[in-house]
CSV table of C-alpha atoms in Angstrom, one decimal:
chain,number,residue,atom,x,y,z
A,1,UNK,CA,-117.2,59.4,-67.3
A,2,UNK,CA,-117.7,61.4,-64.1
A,3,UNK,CA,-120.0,59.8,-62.5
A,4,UNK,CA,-118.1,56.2,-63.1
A,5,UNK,CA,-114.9,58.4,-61.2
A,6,UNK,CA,-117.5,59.5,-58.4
A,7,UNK,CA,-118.6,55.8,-57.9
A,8,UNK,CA,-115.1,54.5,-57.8
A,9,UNK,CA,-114.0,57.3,-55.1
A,10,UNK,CA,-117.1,56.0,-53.2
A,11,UNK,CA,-116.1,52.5,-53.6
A,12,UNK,CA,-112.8,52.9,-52.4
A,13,UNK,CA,-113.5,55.4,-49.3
A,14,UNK,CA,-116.3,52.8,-47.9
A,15,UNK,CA,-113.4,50.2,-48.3
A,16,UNK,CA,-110.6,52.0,-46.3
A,17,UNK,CA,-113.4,52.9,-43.8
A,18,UNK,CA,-115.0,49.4,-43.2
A,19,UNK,CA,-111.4,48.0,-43.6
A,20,UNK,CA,-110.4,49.3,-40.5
A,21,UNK,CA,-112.4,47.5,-38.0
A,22,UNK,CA,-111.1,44.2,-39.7
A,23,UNK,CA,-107.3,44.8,-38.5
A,24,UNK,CA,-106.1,43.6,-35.9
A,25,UNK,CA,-106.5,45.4,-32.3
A,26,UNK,CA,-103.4,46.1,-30.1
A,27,UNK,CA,-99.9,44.9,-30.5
A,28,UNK,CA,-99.8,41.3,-31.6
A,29,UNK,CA,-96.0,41.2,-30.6
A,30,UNK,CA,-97.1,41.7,-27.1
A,31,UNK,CA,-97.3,38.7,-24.1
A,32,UNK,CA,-96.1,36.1,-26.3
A,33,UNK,CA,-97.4,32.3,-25.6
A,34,UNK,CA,-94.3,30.5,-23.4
A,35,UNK,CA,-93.4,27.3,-25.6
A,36,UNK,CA,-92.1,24.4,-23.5
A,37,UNK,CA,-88.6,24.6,-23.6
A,38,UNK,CA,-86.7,22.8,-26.2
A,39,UNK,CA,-84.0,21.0,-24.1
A,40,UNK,CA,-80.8,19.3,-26.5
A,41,UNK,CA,-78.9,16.9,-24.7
A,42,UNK,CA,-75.6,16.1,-26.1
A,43,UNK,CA,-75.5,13.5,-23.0
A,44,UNK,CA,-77.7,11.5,-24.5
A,45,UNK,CA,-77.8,13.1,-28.0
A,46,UNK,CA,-81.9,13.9,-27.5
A,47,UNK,CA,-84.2,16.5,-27.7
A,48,UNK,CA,-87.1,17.1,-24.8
A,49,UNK,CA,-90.0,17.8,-27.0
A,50,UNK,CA,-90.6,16.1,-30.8
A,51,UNK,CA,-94.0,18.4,-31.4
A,52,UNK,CA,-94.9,22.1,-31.0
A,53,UNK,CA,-98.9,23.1,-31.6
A,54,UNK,CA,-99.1,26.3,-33.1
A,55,UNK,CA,-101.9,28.6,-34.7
A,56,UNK,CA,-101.4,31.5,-37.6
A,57,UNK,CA,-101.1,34.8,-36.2
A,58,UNK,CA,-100.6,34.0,-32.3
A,59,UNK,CA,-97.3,35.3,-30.9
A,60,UNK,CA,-94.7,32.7,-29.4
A,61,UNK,CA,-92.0,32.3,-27.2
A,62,UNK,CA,-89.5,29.4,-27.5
A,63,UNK,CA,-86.4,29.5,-25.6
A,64,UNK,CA,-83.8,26.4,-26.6
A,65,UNK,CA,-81.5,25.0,-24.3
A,66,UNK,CA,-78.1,23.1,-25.1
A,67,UNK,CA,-76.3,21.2,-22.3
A,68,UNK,CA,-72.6,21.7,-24.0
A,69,UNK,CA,-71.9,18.2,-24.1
A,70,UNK,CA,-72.1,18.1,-27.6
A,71,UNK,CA,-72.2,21.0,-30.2
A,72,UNK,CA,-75.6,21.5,-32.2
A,73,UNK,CA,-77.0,23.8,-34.8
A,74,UNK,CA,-81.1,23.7,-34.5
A,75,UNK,CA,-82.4,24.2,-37.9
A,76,UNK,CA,-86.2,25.1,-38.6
A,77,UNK,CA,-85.9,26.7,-42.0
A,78,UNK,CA,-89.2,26.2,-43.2
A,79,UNK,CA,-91.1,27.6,-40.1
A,80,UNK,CA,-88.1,30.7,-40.2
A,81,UNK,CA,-89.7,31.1,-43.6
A,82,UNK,CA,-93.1,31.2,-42.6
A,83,UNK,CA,-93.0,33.3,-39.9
A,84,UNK,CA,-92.4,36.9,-38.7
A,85,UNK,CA,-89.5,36.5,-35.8
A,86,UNK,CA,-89.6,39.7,-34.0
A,87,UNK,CA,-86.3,38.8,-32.3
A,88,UNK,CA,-83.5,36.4,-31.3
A,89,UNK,CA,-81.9,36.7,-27.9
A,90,UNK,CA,-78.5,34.8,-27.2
A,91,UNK,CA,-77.1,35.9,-23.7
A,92,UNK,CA,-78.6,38.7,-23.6
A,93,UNK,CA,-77.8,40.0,-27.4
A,94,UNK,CA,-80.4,40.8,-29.5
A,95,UNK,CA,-80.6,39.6,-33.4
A,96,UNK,CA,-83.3,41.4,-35.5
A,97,UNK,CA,-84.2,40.9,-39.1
A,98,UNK,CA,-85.3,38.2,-41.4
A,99,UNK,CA,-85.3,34.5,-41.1
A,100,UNK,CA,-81.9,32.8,-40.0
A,101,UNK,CA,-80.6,29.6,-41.2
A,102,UNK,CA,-79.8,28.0,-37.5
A,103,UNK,CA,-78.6,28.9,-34.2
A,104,UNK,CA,-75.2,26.8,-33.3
A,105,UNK,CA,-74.8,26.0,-29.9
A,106,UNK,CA,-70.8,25.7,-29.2
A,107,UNK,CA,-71.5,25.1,-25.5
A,108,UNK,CA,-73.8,25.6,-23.1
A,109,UNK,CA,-76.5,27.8,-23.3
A,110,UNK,CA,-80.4,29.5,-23.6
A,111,UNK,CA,-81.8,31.0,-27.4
A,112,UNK,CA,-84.6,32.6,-26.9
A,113,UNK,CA,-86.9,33.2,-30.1
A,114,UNK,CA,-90.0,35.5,-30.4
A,115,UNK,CA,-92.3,34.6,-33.5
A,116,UNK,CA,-95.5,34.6,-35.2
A,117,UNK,CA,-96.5,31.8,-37.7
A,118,UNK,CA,-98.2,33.3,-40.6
A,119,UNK,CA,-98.9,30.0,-42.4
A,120,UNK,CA,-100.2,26.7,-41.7
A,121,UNK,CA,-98.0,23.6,-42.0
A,122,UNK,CA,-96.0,21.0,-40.3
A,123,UNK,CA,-92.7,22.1,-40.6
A,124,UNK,CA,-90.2,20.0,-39.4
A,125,UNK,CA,-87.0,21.1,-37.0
A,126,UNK,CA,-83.8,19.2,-36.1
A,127,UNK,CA,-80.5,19.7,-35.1
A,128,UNK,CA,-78.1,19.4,-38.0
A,129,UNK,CA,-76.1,15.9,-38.1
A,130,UNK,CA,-77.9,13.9,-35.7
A,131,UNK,CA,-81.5,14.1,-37.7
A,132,UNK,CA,-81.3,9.9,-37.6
A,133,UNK,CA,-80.3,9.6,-33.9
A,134,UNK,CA,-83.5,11.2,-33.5
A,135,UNK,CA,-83.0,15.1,-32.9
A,136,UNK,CA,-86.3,16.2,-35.0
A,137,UNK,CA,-89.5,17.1,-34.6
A,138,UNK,CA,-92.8,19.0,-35.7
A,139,UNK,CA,-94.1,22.4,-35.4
A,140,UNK,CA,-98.0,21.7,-36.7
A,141,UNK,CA,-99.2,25.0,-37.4
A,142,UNK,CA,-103.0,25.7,-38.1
């Protein structure tokens, strides 16, 4: 019985000591990856880009821009989901916690979001209301 203890305490001390050197080095929330802007334009009720490339465990920015012509809530729930966001800035305020279920544009303005996919996917985003006038796209995540 002792020496299957002995074996098990080797076991699991080789395992937290090789372990180590698999994690990850550094901060990965650290000089995130500038996204193109996502630009909504209530002018012409469109959106500037229909597909983001993304890769598991890379940090993002992506800052979203609303001209005010029209009012728009940007929805993404599935990435939000699968995906650590460190933060959401709105004019200069800073949101922190789990996934939210959109950011509503009133009028004009900049949401900036900070975010690691952590699962592959294509997960679709869209501005709630005008999904069939075009206002969706992709993020392909791999």
């Amino acid at each position: 019985m002792m020496l299957i203890y002995m074996r098990c305490l080797i076991v699991s001390v080789l395992v937290l000591f090789f372990s180590s050197s698999i994690l990850s080095k550094g901060n990965i929330a650290s000089k995130p990856t500038r996204l193109e802007p996502l630009i909504l334009s209530g002018k012409d009720l469109s959106i500037s880009q229909s597909e983001y490339f993304l890769e598991t465990g890379k940090y993002y920015k992506l800052s979203i821009n609303s001209d005010g012509y029209e009012e728009f809530m940007f929805q993404s729930p599935d990435l939000f989901r699968n995906a650590w966001i460190n933060q959401i800035i709105i004019n200069e305020i800073e949101i922190h916690g789990s996934y939210p279920y959109g950011i509503e544009f009133d009028d004009e303005g900049i949401a900036d979001i900070w975010f690691v996919p952590i699962r592959p996917g294509k997960f679709q985003f869209g501005i709630k209301g005008f999904e069939k006038k075009g206002m969706i796209g992709y993020f392909i995540v791999e």
